[in-house]
Tab-separated table of C-alpha atoms and ligand atoms in Angstrom:
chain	number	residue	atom	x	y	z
P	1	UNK	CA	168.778	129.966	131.444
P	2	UNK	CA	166.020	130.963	134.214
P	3	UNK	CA	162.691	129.435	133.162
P	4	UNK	CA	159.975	131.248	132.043
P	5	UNK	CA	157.385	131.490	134.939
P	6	UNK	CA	160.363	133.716	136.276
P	7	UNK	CA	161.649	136.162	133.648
P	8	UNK	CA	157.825	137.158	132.912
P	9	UNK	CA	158.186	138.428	136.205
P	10	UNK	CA	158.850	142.144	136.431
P	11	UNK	CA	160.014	143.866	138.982
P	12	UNK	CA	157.558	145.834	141.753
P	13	UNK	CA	157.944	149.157	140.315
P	14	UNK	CA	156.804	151.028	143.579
P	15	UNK	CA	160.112	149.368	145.271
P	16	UNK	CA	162.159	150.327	141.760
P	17	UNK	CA	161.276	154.178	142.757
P	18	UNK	CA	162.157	153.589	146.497
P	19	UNK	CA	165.310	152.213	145.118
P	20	UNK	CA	165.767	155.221	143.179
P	21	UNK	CA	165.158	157.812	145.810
P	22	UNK	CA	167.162	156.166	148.199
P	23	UNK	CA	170.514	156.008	145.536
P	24	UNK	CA	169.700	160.001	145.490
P	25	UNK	CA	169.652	160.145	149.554
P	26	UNK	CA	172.836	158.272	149.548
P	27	UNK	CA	174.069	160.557	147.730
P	28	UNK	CA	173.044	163.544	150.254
P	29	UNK	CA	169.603	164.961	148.773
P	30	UNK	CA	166.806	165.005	150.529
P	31	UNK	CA	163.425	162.899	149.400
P	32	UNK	CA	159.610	163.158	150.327
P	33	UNK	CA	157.965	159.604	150.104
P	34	UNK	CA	154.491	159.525	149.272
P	35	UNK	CA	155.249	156.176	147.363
P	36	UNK	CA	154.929	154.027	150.003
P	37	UNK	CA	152.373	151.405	150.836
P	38	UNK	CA	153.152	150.726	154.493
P	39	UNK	CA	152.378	153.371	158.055
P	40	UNK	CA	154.866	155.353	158.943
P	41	UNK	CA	154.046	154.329	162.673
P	42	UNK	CA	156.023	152.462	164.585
P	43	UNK	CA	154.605	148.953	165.608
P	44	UNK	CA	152.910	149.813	168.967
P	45	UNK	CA	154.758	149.208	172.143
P	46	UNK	CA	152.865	146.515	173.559
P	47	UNK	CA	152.612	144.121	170.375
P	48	UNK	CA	156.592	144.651	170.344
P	49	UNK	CA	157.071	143.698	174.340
P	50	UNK	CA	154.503	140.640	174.138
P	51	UNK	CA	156.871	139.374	171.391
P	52	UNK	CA	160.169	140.229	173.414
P	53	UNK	CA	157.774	138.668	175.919
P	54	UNK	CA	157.609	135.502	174.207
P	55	UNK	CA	161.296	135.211	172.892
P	56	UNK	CA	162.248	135.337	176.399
P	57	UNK	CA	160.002	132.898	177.752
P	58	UNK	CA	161.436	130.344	174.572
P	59	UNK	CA	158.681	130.728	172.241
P	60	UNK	CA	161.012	130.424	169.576
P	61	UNK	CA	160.188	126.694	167.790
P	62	UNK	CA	157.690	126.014	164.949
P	63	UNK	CA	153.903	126.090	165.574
P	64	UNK	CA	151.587	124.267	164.018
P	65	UNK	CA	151.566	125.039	160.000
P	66	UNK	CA	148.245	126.358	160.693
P	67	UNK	CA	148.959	129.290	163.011
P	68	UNK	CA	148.664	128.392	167.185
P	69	UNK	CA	145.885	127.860	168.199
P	70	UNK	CA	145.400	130.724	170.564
P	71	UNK	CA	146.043	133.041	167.232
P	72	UNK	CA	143.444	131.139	165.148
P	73	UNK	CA	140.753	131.335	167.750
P	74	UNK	CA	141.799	135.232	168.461
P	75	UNK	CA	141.535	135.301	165.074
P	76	UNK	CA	137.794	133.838	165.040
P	77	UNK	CA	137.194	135.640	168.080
P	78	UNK	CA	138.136	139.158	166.094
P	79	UNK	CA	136.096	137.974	162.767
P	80	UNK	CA	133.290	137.625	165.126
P	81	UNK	CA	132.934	140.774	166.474
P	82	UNK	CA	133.686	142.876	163.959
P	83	UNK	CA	131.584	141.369	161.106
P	84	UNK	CA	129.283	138.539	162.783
P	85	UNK	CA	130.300	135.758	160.899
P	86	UNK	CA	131.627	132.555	162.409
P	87	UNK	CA	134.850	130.823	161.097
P	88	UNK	CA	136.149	127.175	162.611
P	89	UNK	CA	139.545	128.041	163.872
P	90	UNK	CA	140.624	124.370	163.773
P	91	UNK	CA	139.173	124.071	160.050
P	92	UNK	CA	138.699	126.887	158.056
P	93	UNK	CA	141.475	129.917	160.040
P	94	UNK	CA	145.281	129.569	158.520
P	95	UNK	CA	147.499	132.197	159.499
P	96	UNK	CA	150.290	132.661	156.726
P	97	UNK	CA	153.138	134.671	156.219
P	98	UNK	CA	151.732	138.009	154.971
P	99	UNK	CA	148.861	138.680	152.970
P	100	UNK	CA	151.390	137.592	149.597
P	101	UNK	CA	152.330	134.088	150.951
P	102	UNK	CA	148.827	133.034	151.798
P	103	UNK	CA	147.661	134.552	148.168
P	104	UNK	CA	150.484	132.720	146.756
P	105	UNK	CA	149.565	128.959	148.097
P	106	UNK	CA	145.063	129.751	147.926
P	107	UNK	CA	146.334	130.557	143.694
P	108	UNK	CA	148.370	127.648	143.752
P	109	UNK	CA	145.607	125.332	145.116
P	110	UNK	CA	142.739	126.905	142.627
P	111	UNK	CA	144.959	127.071	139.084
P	112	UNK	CA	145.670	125.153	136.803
P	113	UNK	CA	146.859	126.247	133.033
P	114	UNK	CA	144.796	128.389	130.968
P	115	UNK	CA	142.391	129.365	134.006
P	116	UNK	CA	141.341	132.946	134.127
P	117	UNK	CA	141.408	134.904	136.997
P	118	UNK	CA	139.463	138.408	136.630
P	119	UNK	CA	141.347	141.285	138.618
P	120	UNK	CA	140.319	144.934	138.247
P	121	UNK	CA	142.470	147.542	136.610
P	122	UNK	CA	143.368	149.505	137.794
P	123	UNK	CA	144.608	147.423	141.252
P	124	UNK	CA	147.788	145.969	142.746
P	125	UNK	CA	150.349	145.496	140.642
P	126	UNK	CA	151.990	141.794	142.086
P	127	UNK	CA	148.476	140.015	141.228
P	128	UNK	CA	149.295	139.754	138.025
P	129	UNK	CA	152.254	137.968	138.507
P	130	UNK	CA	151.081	135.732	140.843
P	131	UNK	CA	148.822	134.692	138.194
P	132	UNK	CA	150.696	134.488	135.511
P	133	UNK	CA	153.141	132.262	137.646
P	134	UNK	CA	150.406	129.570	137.536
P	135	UNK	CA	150.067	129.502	133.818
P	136	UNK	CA	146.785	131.248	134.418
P	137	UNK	CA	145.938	134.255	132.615
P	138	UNK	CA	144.502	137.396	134.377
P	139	UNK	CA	141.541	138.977	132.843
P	140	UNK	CA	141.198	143.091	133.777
P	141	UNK	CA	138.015	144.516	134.492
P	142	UNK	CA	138.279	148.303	133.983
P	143	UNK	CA	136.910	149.857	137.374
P	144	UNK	CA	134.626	153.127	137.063
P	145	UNK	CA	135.788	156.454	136.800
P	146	UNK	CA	134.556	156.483	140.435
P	147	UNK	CA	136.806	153.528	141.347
P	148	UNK	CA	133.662	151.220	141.637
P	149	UNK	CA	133.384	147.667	140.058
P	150	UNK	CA	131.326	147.642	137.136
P	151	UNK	CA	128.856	144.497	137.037
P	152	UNK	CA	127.865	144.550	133.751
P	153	UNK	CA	131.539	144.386	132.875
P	154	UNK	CA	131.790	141.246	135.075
P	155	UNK	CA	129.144	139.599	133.871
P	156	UNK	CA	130.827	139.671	130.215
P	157	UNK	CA	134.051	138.785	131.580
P	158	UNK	CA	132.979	135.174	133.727
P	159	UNK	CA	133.142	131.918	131.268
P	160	UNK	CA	133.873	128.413	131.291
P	161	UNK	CA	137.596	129.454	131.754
P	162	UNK	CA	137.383	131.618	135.029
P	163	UNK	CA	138.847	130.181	137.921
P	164	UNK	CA	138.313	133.061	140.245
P	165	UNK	CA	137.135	136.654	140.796
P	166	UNK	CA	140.112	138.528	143.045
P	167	UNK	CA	138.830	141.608	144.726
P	168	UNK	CA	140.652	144.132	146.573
P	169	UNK	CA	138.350	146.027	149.448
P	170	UNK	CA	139.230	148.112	150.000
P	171	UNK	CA	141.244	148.840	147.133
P	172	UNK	CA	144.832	149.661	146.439
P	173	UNK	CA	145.512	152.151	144.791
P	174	UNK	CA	141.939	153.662	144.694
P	175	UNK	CA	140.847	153.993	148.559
P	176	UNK	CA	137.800	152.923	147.701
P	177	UNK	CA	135.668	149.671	148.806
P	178	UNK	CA	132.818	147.214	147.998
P	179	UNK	CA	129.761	147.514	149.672
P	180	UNK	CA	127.603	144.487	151.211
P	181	UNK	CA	125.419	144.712	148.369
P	182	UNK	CA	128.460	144.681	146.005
P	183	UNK	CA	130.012	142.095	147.029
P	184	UNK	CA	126.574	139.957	147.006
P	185	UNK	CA	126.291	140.665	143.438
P	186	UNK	CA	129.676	139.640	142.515
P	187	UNK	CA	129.521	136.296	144.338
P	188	UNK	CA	125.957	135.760	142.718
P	189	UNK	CA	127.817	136.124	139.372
P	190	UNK	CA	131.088	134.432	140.131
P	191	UNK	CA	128.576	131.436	141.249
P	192	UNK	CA	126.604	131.149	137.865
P	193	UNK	CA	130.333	129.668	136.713
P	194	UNK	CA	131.522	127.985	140.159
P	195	UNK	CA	134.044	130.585	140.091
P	196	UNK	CA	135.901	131.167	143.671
P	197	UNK	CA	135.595	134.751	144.916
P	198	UNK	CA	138.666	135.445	146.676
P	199	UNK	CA	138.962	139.312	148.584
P	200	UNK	CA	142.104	140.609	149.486
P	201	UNK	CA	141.114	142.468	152.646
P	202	UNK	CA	144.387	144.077	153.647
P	203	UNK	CA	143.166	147.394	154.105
P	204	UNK	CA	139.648	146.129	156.381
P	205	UNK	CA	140.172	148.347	159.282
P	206	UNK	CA	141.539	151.620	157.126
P	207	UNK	CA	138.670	153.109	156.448
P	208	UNK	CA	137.094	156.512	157.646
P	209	UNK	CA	133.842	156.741	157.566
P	210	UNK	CA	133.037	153.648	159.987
P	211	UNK	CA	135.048	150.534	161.635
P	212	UNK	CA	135.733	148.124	158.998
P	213	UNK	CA	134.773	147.436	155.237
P	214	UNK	CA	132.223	144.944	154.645
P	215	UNK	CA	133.808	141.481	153.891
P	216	UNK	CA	133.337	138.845	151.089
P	217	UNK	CA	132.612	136.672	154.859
P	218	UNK	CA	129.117	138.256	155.186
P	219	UNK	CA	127.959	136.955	151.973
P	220	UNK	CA	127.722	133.047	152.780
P	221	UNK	CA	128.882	132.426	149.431
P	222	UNK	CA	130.281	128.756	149.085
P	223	UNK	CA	133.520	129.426	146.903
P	224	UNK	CA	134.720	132.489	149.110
P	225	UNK	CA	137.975	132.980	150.586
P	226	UNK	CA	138.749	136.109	152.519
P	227	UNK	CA	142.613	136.783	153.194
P	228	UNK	CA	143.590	139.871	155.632
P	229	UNK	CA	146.778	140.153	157.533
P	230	UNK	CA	148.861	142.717	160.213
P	231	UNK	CA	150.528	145.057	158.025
P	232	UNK	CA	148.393	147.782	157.392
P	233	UNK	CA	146.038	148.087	160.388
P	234	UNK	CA	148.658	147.298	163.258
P	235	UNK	CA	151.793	149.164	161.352
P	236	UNK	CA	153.616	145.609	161.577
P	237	UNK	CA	154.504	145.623	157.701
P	238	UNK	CA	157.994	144.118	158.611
P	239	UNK	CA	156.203	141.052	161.156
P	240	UNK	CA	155.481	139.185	157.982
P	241	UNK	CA	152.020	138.126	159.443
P	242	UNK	CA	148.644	137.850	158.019
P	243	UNK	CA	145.397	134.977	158.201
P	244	UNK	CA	142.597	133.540	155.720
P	245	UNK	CA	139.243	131.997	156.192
P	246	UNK	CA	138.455	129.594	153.449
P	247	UNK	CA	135.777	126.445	153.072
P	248	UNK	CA	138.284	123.270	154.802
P	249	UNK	CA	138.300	121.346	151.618
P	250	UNK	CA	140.529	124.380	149.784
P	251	UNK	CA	142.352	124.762	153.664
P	252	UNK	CA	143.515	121.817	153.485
P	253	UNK	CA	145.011	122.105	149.979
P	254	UNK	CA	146.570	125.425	150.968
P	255	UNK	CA	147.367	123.905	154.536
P	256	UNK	CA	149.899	121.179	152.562
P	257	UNK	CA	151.563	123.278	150.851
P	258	UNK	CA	152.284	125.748	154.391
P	259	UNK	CA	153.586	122.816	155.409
P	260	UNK	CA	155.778	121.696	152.790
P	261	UNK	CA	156.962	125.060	151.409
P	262	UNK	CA	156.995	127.111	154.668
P	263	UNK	CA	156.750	124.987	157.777
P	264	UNK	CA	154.670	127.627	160.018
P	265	UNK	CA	154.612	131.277	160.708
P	266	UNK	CA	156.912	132.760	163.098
P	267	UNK	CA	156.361	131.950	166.672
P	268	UNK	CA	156.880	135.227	168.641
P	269	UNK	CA	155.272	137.259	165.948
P	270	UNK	CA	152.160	135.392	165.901
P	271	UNK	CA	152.030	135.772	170.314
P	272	UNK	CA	153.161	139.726	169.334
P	273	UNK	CA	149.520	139.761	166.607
P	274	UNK	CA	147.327	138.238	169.802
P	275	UNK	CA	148.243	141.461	171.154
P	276	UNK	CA	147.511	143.613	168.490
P	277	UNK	CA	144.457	142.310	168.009
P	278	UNK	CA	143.280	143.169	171.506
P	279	UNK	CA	144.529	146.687	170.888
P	280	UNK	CA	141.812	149.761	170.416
P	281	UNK	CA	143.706	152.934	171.874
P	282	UNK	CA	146.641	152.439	169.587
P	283	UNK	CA	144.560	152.117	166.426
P	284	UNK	CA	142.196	154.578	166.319
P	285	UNK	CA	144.990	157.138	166.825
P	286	UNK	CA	147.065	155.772	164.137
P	287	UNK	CA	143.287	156.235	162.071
P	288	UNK	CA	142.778	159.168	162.893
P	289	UNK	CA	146.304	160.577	162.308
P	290	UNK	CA	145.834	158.891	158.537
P	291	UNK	CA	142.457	160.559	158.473
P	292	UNK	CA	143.537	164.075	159.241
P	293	UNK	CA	146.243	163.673	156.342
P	294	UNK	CA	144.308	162.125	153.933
P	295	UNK	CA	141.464	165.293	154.415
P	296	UNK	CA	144.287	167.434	154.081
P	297	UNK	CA	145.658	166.004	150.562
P	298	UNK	CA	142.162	165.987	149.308
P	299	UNK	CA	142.080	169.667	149.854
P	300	UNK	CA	145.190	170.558	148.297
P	301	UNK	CA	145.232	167.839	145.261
P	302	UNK	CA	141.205	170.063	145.013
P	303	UNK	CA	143.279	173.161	144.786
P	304	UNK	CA	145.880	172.097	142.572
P	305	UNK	CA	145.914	172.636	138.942
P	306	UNK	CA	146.297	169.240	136.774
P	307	UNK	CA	145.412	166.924	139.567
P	308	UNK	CA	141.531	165.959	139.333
P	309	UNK	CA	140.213	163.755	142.037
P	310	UNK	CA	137.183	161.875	139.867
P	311	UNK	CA	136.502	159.681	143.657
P	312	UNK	CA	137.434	160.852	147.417
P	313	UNK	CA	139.678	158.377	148.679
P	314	UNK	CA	138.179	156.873	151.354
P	315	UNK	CA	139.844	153.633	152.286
P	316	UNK	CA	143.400	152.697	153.022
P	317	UNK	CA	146.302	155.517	152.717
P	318	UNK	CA	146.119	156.577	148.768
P	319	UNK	CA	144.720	159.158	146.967
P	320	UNK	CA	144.747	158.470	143.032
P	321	UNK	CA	144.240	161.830	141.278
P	322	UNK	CA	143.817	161.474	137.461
P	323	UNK	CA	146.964	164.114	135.994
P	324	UNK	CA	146.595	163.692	132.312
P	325	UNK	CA	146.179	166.914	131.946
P	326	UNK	CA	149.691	167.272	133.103
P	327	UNK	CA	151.216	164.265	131.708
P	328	UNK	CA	149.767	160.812	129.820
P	329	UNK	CA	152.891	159.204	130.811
P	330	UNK	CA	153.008	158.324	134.731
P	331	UNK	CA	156.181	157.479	134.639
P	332	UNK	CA	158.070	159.977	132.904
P	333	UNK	CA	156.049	162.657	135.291
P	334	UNK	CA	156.887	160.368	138.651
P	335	UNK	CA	160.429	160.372	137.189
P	336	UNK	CA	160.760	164.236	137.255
P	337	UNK	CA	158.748	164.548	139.914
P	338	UNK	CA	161.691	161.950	141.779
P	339	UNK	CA	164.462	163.823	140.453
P	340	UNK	CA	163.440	167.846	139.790
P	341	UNK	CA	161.510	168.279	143.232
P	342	UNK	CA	162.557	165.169	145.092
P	343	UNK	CA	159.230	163.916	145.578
P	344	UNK	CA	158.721	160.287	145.492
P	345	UNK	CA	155.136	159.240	143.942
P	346	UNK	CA	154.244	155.666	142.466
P	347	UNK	CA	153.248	155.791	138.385
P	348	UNK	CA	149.672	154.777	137.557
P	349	UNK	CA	150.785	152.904	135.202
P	350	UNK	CA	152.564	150.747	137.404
P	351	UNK	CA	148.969	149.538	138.469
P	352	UNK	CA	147.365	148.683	134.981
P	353	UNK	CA	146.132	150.258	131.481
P	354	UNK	CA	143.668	151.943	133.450
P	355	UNK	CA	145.867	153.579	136.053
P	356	UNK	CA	147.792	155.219	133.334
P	357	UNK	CA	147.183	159.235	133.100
P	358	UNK	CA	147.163	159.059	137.104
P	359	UNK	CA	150.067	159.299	140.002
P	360	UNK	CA	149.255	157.344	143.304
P	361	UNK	CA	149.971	159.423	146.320
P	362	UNK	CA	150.359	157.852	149.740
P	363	UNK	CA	149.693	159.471	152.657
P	364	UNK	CA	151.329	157.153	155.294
P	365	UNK	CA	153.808	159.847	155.772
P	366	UNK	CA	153.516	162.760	158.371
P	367	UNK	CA	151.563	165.620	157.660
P	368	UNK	CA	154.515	167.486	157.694
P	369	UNK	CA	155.685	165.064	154.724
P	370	UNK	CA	152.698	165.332	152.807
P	371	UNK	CA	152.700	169.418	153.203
P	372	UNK	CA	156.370	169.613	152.213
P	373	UNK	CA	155.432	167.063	149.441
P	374	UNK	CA	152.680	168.612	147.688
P	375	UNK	CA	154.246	172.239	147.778
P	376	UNK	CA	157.186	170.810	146.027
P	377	UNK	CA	154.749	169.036	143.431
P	378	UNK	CA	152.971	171.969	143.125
P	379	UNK	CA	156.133	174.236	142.300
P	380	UNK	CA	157.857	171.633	140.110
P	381	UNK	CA	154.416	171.146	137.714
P	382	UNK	CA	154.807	174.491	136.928
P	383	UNK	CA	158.023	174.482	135.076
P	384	UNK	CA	157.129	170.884	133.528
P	385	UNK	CA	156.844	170.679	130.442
P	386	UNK	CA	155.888	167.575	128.722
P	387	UNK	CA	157.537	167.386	125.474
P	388	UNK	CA	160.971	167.509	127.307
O	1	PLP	N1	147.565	143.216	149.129
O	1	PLP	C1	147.555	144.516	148.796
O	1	PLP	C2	146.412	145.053	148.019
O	1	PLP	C3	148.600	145.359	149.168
O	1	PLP	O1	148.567	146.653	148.830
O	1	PLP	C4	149.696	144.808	149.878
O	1	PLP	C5	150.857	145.654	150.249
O	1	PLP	O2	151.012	146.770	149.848
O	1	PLP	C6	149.659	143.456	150.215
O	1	PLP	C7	148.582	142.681	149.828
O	1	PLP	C8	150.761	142.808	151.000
O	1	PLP	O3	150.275	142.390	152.241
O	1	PLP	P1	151.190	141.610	153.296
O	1	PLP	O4	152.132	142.600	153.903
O	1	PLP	O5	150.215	141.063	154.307
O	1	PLP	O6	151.884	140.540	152.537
């Protein structure tokens, strides 16, 4: 009835357990969430009056499909300074809606049937499914226990089928990233096949122990495209707003199909990211707020029985603590986790093979939250017991 390219589809499991604990709020009890991917901040005041701002002043039409101008060159502007690399806004800058959409159109350009596309496991669980959407097949590359890509792995891996390489620096759910070196490597070895290296770079200015992650950019490499967006950085999750940088001749492709499938971004919301772009105050408190809670759940997931941290999360808002000695099935422990302690936590296996034997906990939730949270966790392991 509903073809194919659809029903293989599953659902986003960490919006399945949001689902869930919401039913049980309805219903009067009280839930932590530490399953969710997006700040807990709101979207700073000035990025939400520049877009009032521009609503009033009737900055409410289509732009071009490519972004406005005065976003794509902000946008150049920003790639600039923070990482030293030059990108054409009127060429090689698209601003799309989200991270997801602009993903969605750069796969649709590359694939074609029966391509590969390597993805580590574990990693975000939608990439898949964008893949698979294409008639492309993804390939996993089981990441170290330390969360780090292993080359050797990669190497094997790249044929005469592989379309692309898509990275995730830093990486969801493992807080970890690629350094410059890394990312060298795996563009030298995506380029022995004329594979396209394409880094999801959501996460860029979430990380704590400097300004931003290094960027598949720096490289130089020919076949790269580098996608990066609002949500995370400027807590504007629900602006729908994000950008790539890609070589013209696959813009163009992906530029069509804005155009055809999409029209353009929204107006106001693309004035509202000039803004947040210019913003420094803002983000390094919301940073450093994230930082203070994410030292804080490495100390107690350290002191916790069952949880062992084999990598400090360093990158983004997750920690990814390896509980198999509590539980081999993520789910069923998330599950009583949700219900017995009302603590909401996403299931490893929710992110790939690999992820399995491990709980992702987010901590873009107050400190408050994550104390609450983890005392509850604590208490409720204690009485689990697995064969129930
Ligand atoms: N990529 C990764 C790795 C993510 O974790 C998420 C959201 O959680 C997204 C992309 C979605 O980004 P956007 O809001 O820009 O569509």
């Amino acid at each position: 009835m509903f073809p194919g390219r659809v029903l293989g589809i599953g659902a986003f499991e960490v919006m399945e357990i949001l689902a869930e604990a919401q039913r049980m709020e309805r219903r009067g009890e009280r839930v932590i969430h530490l399953e969710i991917g997006e700040p807990d901040f709101p979207t700073p005041a000035r990025v939400v009056e520049e877009a009032c701002r521009a609503m009033r002043q009737g900055d409410t039409h289509y732009t071009d499909a490519r972004g406005t101008r005065e976003l794509r060159c902000a946008i150049a502007e920003h790639l600039s300074t923070t990482l030293g690399v030059d990108a054409d806004p009127s060429r090689e800058v698209l601003v799309t809606g989200g991270v997801s959409l602009g993903l969605l159109f750069v796969l649709a350009s590359l694939l074609e049937p029966g391509d590969e596309v390597l993805i580590a496991d574990p990693g975000y669980p939608c990439y898949p499914n964008f893949i698979r959407f294409f008639g492309a097949r993804p390939v996993r590359l089981r990441l170290q226990r330390d969360g780090s890509l292993c080359l050797e792995e990669l190497k094997e891996r790249l044929g005469g089928r592989t379309r692309a390489v898509l990275i995730n620096t830093p990486a969801n759910p493992t807080g970890t990233y690629l350094t410059e070196k890394e990312l060298r490597a795996v563009c030298e070895l995506a380029s022995e096949v004329k594979a396209w290296v394409i880094s999801d770079e959501i996460y860029s200015g979430l990380i704590y122990d400097g300004e931003r992650s290094p960027s598949v950019l720096q490289t130089g490499y020919e076949r790269a495209v580098m996608l990066d967006g609002f949500s995370k950085l400027y807590a504007m999750t629900g602006w729908r707003l994000g950008y790539l940088v890609a070589p013209w001749q696959l813009a163009v492709q992906v530029l069509k199909l804005q155009q055809n499938f999409y029209i353009s971004p929204s107006s106001f919301a693309q004035r509202a990211a000039i803004a947040a772009l210019s913003l420094r105050e803002e983000v390094e408190e919301m940073k450093r707020q994230f930082d203070r809670r994410r030292r804080y759940l490495i100390a107690r997931l350290r002191s916790m029985d069952g949880f062992r941290l084999t990598h400090e999360p360093k990158a983004a808002y997750y920690a990814f603590p390896d509980v198999s000695e509590i539980s081999r099935d993520s789910a069923k422990l998330a599950r009583y986790l949700l219900h017995s302690a009302g603590v909401a936590v996403t299931p490893g296996a929710a992110f790939g093979e690999a992820g399995e034997g491990h709980v992702r906990i987010s901590y873009a939730a107050s400190l408050e939250s994550i104390a609450e949270g983890m005392d509850r966790i604590e208490a409720a392991v204690e009485s689990w017991d697995d064969g129930c």
